[in-house]
Each structure stands twice: as C-alpha cells, then as structure tokens.
mmCIF file of C-alpha atoms in Angstrom:
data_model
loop_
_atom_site.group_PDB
_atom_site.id
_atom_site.type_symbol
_atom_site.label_atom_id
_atom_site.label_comp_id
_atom_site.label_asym_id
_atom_site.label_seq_id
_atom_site.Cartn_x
_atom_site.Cartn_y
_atom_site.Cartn_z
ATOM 1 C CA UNK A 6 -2.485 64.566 -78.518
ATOM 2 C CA UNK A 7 -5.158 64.020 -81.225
ATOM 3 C CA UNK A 8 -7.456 66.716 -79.801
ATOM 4 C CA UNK A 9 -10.425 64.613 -81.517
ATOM 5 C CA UNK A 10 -10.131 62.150 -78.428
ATOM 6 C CA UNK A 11 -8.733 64.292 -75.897
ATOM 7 C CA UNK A 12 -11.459 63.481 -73.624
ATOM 8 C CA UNK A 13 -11.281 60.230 -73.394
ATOM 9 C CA UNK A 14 -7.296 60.293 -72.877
ATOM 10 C CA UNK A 15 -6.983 63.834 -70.755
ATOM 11 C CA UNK A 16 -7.310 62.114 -67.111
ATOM 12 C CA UNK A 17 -5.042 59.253 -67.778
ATOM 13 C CA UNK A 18 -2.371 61.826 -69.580
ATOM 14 C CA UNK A 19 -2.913 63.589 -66.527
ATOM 15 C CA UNK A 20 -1.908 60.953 -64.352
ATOM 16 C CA UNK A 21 0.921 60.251 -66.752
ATOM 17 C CA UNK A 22 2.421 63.439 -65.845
ATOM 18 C CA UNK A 23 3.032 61.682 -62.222
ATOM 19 C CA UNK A 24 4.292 58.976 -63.972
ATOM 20 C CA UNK A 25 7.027 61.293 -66.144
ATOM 21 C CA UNK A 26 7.727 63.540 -62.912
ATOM 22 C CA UNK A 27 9.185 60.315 -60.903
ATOM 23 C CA UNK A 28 6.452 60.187 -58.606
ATOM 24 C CA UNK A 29 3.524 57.747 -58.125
ATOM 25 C CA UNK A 30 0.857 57.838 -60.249
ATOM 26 C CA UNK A 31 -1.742 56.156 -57.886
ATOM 27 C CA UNK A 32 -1.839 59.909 -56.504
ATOM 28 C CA UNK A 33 -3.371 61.243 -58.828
ATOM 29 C CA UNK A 34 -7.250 61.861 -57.613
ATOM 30 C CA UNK A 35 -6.638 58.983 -55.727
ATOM 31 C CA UNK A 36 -9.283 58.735 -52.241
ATOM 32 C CA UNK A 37 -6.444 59.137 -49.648
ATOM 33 C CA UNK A 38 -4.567 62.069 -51.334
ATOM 34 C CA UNK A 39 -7.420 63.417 -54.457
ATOM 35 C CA UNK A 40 -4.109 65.821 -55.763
ATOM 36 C CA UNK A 41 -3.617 67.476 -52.723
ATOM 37 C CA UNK A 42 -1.448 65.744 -50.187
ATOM 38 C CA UNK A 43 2.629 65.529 -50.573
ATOM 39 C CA UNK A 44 3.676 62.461 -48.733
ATOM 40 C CA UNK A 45 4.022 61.060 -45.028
ATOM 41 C CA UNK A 46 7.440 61.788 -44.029
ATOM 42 C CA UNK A 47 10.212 63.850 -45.090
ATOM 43 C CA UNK A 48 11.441 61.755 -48.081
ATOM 44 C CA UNK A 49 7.990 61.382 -49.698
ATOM 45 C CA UNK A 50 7.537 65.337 -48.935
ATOM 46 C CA UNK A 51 11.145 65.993 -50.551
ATOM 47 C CA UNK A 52 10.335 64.059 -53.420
ATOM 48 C CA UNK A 53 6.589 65.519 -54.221
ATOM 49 C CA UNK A 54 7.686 69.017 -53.585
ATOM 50 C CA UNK A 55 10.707 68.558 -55.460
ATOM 51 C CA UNK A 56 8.621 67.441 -58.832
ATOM 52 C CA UNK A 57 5.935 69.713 -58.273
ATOM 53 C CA UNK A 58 7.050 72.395 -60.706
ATOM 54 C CA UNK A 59 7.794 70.098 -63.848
ATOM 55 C CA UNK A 60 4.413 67.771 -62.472
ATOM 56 C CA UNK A 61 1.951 71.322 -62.570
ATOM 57 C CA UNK A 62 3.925 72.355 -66.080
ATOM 58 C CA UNK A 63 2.720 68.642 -67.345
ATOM 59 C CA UNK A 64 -0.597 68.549 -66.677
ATOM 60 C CA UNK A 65 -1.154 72.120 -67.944
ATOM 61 C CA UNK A 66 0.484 71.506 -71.245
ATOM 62 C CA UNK A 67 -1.837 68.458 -71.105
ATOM 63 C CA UNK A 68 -5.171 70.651 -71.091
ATOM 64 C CA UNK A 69 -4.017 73.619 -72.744
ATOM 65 C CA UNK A 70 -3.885 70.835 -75.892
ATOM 66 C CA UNK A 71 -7.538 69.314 -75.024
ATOM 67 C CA UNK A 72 -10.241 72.070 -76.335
ATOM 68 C CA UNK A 73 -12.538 70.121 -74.339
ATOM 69 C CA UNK A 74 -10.288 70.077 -71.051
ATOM 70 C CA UNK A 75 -12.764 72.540 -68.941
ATOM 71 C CA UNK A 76 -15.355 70.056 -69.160
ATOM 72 C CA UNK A 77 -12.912 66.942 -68.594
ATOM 73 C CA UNK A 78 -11.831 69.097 -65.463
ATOM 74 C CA UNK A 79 -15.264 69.657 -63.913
ATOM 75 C CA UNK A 80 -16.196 65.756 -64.172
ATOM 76 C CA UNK A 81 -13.058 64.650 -62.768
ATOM 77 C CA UNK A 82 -13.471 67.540 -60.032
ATOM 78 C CA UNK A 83 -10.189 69.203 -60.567
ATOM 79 C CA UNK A 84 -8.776 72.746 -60.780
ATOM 80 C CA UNK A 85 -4.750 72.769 -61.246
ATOM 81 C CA UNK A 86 -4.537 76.446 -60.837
ATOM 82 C CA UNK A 87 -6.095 75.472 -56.801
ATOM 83 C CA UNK A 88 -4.024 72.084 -56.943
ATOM 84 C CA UNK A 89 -1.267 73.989 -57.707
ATOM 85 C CA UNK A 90 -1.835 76.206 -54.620
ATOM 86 C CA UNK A 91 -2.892 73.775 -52.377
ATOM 87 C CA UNK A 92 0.259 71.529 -52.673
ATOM 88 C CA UNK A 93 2.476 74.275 -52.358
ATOM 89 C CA UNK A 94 0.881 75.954 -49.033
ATOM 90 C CA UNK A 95 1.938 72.089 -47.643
ATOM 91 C CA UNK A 96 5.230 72.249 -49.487
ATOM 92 C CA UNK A 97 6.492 75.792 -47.903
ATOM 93 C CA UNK A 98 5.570 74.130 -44.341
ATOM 94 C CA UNK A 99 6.346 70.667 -44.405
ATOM 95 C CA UNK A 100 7.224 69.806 -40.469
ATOM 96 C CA UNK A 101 3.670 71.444 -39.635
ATOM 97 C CA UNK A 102 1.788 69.613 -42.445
ATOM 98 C CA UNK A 103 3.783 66.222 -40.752
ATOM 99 C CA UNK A 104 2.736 67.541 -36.950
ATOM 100 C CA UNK A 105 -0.681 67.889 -38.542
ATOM 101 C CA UNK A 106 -1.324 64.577 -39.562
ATOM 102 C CA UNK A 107 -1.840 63.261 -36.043
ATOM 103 C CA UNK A 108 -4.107 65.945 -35.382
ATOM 104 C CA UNK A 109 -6.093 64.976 -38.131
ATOM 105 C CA UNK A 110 -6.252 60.971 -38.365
ATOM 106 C CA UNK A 111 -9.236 60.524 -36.614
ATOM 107 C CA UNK A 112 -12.473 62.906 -36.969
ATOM 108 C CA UNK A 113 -14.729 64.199 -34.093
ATOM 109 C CA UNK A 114 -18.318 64.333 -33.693
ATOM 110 C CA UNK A 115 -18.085 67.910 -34.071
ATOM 111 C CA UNK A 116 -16.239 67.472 -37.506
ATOM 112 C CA UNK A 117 -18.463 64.910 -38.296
ATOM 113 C CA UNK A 118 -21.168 66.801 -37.580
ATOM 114 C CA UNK A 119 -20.080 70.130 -39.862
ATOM 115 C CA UNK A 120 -19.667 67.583 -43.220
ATOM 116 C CA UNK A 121 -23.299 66.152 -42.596
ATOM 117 C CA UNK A 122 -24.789 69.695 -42.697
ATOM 118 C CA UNK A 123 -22.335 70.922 -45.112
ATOM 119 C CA UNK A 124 -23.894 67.534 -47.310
ATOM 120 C CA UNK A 125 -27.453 68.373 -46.499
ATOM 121 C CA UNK A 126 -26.980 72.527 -47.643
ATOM 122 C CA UNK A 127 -25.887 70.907 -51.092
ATOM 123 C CA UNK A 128 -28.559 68.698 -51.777
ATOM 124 C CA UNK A 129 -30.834 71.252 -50.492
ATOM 125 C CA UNK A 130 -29.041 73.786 -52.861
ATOM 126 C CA UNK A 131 -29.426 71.422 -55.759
ATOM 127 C CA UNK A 132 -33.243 70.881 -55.146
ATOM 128 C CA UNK A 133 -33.944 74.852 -54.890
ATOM 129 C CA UNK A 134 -31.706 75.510 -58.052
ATOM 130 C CA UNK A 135 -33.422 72.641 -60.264
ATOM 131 C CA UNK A 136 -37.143 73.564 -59.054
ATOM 132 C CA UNK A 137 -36.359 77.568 -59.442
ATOM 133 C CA UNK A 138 -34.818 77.385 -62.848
ATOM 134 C CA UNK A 139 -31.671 79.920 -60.898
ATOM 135 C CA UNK A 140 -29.065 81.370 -63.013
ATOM 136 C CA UNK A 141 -25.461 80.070 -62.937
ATOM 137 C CA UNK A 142 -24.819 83.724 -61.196
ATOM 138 C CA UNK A 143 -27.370 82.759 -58.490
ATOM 139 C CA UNK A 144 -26.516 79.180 -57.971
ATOM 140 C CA UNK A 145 -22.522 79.887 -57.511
ATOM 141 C CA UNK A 146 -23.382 82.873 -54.902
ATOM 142 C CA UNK A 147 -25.171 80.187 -52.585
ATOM 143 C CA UNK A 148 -22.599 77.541 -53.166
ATOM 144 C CA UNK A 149 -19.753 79.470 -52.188
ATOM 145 C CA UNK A 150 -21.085 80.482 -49.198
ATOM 146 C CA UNK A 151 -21.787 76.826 -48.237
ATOM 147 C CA UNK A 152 -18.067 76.290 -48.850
ATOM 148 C CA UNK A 153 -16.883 79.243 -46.885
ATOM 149 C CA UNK A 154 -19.453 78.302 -43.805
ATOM 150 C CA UNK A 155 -18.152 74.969 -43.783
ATOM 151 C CA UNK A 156 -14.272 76.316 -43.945
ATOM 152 C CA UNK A 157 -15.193 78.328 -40.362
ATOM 153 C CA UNK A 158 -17.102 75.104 -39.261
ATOM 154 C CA UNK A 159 -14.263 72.502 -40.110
ATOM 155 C CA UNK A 160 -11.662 74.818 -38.706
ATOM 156 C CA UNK A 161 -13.602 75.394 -35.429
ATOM 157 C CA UNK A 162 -14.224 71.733 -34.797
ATOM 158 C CA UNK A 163 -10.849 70.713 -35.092
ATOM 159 C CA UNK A 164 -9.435 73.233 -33.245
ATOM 160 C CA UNK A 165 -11.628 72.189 -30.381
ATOM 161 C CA UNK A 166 -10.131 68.666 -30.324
ATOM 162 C CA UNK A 167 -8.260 68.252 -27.608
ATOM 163 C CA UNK A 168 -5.300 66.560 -28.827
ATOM 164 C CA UNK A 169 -1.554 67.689 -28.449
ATOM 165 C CA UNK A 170 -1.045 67.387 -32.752
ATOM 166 C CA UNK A 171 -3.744 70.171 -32.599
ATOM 167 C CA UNK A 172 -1.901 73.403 -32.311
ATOM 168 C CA UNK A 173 -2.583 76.617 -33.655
ATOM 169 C CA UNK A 174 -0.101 76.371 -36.352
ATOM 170 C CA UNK A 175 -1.198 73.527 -37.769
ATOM 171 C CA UNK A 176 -4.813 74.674 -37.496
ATOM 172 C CA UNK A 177 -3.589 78.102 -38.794
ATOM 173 C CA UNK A 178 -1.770 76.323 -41.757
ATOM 174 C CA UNK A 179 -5.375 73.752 -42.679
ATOM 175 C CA UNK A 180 -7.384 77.185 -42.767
ATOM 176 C CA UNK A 181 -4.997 78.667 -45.614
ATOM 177 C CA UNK A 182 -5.125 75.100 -47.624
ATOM 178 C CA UNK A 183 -8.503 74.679 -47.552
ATOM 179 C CA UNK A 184 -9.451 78.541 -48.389
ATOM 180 C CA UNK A 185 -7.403 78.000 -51.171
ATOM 181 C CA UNK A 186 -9.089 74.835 -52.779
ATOM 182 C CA UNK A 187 -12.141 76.643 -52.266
ATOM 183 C CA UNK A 188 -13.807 76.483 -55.763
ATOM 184 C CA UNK A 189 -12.371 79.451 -57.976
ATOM 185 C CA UNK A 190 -15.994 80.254 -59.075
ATOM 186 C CA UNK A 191 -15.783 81.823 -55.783
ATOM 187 C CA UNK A 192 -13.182 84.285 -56.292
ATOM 188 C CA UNK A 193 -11.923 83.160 -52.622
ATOM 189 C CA UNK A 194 -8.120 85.349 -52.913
ATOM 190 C CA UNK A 195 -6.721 85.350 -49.901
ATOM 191 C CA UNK A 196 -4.031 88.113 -50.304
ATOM 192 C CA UNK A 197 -6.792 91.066 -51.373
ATOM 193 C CA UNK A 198 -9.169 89.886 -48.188
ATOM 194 C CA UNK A 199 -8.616 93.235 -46.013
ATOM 195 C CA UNK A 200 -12.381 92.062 -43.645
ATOM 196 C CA UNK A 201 -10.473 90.960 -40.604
ATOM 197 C CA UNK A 202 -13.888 88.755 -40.080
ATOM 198 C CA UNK A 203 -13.500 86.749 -43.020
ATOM 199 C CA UNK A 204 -13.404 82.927 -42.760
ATOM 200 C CA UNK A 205 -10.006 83.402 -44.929
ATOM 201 C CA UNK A 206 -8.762 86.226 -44.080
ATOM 202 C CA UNK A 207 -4.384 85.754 -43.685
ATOM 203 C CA UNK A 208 -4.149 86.770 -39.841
ATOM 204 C CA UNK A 209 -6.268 83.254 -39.269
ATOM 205 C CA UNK A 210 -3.541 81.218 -41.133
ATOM 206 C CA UNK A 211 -1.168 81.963 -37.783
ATOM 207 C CA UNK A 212 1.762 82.116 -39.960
ATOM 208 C CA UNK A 213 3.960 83.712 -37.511
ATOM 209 C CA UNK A 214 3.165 80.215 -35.354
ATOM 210 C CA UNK A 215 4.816 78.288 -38.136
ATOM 211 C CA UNK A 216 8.051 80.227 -37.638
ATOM 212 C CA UNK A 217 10.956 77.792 -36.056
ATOM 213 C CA UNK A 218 8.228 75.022 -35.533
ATOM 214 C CA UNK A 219 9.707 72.176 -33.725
ATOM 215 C CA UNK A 220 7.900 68.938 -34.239
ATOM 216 C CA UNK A 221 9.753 67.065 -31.387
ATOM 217 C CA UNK A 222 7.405 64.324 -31.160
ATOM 218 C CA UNK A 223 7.801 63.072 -34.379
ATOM 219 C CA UNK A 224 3.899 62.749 -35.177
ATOM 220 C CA UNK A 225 3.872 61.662 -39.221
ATOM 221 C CA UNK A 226 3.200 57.812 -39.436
ATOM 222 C CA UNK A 227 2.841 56.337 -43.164
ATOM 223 C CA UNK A 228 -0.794 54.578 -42.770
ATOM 224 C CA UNK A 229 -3.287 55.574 -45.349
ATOM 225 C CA UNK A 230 -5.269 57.251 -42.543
ATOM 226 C CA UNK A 231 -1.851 59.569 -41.554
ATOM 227 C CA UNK A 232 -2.086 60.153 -45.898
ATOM 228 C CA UNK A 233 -5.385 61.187 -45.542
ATOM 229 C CA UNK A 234 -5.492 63.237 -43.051
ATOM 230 C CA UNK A 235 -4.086 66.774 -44.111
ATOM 231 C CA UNK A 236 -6.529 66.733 -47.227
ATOM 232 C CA UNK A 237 -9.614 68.504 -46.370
ATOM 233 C CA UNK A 238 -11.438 66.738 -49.961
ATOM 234 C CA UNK A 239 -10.715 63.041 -48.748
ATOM 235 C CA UNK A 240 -12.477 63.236 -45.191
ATOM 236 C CA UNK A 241 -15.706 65.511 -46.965
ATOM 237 C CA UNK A 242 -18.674 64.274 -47.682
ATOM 238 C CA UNK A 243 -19.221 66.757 -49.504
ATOM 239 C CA UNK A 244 -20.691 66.918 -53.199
ATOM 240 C CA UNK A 245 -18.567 67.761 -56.182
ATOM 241 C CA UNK A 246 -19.427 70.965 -58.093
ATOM 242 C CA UNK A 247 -18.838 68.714 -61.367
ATOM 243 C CA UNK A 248 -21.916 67.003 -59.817
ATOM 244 C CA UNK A 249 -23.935 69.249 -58.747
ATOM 245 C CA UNK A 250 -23.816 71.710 -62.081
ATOM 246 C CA UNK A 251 -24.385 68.347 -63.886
ATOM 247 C CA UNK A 252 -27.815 68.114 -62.088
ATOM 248 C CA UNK A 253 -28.215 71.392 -61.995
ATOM 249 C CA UNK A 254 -27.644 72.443 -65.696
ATOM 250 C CA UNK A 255 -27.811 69.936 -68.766
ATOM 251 C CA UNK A 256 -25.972 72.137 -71.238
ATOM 252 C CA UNK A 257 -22.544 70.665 -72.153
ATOM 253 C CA UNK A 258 -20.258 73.857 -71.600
ATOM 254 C CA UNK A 259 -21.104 76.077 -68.317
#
C-alpha cells in the first residue's frame, strides 16, 4: 500500500479482506449486517466464523500500513478491536444467535421508543458540546453514558416482548454483544465490571442459560430482516461517533 493514498483505498482494502477470506464482501459495513452479524443458518455461520481469524488479521495488517487509518476508521464508523469481539461473542453461541433472530425481526414500540430518545440525547449532546466549547474528556463522559442507558433500555424492551424466540439466553447473549460494541472511548470491559448494577456487568449475559441450548423450533430464516436482526447497529437510529466528533470538533486528528 502506497501510504500516500491510503485513505482513499483503506475501506475498499478493507472489504477486500472479505473478498481474500472466501466470504462475501457485500458484508462489509453493509446496512443489514454493518461488520457484525455471521450469517443466517448454520453454513453461513460455519463459514464466517471459520474465516474470522485470517479476515480480523487482514484488515489489521490493512490499517497498521495506513498512518492515516484512525481517521479512515472514525468516518467509516468502525473499530476492529470491538468488531473483532462482537463477531466472536455470536461465533462461541451460534444456535442462540440463530434462536435470536426471530426474536428480533420485528421491533416493538417499546424498542422503538428507546432508539428515538437514544437519537434525541445525541443531537441534544451535540448542540450542548458545540455551544459550550466542552473538552473531548467532557463530551465522551456524556456520550458513553447515552450508550450505556440505551444498552439497559434496548435490553429491557426486548425482553418484554412477548414472543417465544425471546428467552433469557438469547436476551442474556444481545446484552454481552452490544456492551461490547459499545464505543472503546468508553472503556466499557466487561470482565473487570465487579458493580453487580452495571448495565454490563457478566451475571446479565445469562451465560449459564446458553449451556445445552436446544433450538427445537428451528427459528433462523435467511430474509434480510432475519440478517438484520441480531445486529444491534442496523436497527439504531442512532448517530455515529465519526459524526458527531465531526460536528463537534473540526480538527483533523482527535
């Protein structure tokens, strides 16, 4: 890579890395999956997991070659280290991330209802921040709590949906993905959180649920709604960071 032009060329080596992996390169950042989800049945799942070691090892000899990859990152909202995570919480439980999807195809009011004021905090946040000249220090302590308030919000709403997909498990298994895409500004690490309060806190993941899970029904269909529906990012209408610091801050380099 000719580091010169590494930023125009970094996202589409990035999704070359799918590409050279043997997997499909239309899921990279894509709407239905944005990096996170691994497939819609057991073969796609197989496959995706199976790649995801020599797919993570691309893309990171990829940036580590682009001087100007941080900034390439933060536009194209991505964080591998959390990709990297996220995938493989779905990876190590792959017939509860399939029982999920059912669970998760079709929102609720309630759900609906935590992204809207999970939307409004942001712009809010990004009004106060430009008008009161706030640090960077001051800024990411009042967006990370927005992003841990709407965790506990997203995680209560759909555990209040009354539908069979919706079992503690696979609640228990969305809490631990989504506290760890949580933006690593916030420092979110899930195996040092000893508060048994805390939105992420490991006794809420219900891993002992996941233990000999039985998904009898057979819930994982291959629409694009089913590929959408594990991935807390695609159903958000939530902000980007990239976006917001853009606003928020018109140096180049954060």
């Amino acid at each position: 890579m000719h580091n010169a032009a590494c930023r125009n060329t970094l996202a589409t080596e990035l999704r070359d890395c799918y590409t050279e992996s043997g997997l499909d390169p239309k899921l990279f950042l894509s709407n239905s999956s944005n990096g996170a989800v691994v497939g819609s049945n057991d073969e796609q799942i197989s496959m995706f997991c199976g790649a995801k070691g020599a797919l993570v090892s691309c893309m990171q000899r990829r940036v580590d070659a682009c001087p100007e990859a941080p900034q390439i990152l933060r536009a194209i909202d991505l964080d591998i280290p959390s990709f990297e995570k996220g995938v493989s919480v779905l990876c190590e439980h792959p017939k509860v991330y399939l029982h999920g999807l059912a669970c998760f195809a079709d929102s609720t009011n309630e759900v609906d209802r935590c992204q809207q004021k999970e939307a409004q905090s942001l712009v809010q946040l990004d009004l106060q921040a430009r008008e009161g000249n706030w640090s960077e220090e001051r800024f990411y302590e009042a967006f990370c709590q927005i992003a841990i308030d709407q965790v506990e919000c997203d995680l209560k709403a759909w555990g209040s949906k009354n539908h069979e997909a919706c079992v503690e498990a696979v609640i228990g298994l969305r809490r631990e993905l989504e506290c760890e895409l949580v933006a690593p500004q916030c420092n979110v690490n899930t195996k040092q959180i000893s508060e048994l309060d805390h939105t992420c806190h490991p006794e809420k993941f219900m891993k002992t649920k996941r233990e000999n899970f039985s998904n009898a029904k057979g819930s994982a269909t291959g629409s694009a709604r089913a590929r959408a529906a594990m991935n807390p990012r695609a159903r958000a209408a939530m902000i980007p960071l990239a976006a917001l610091l853009a606003a928020v801050y018109s140096r180049s380099a954060l």
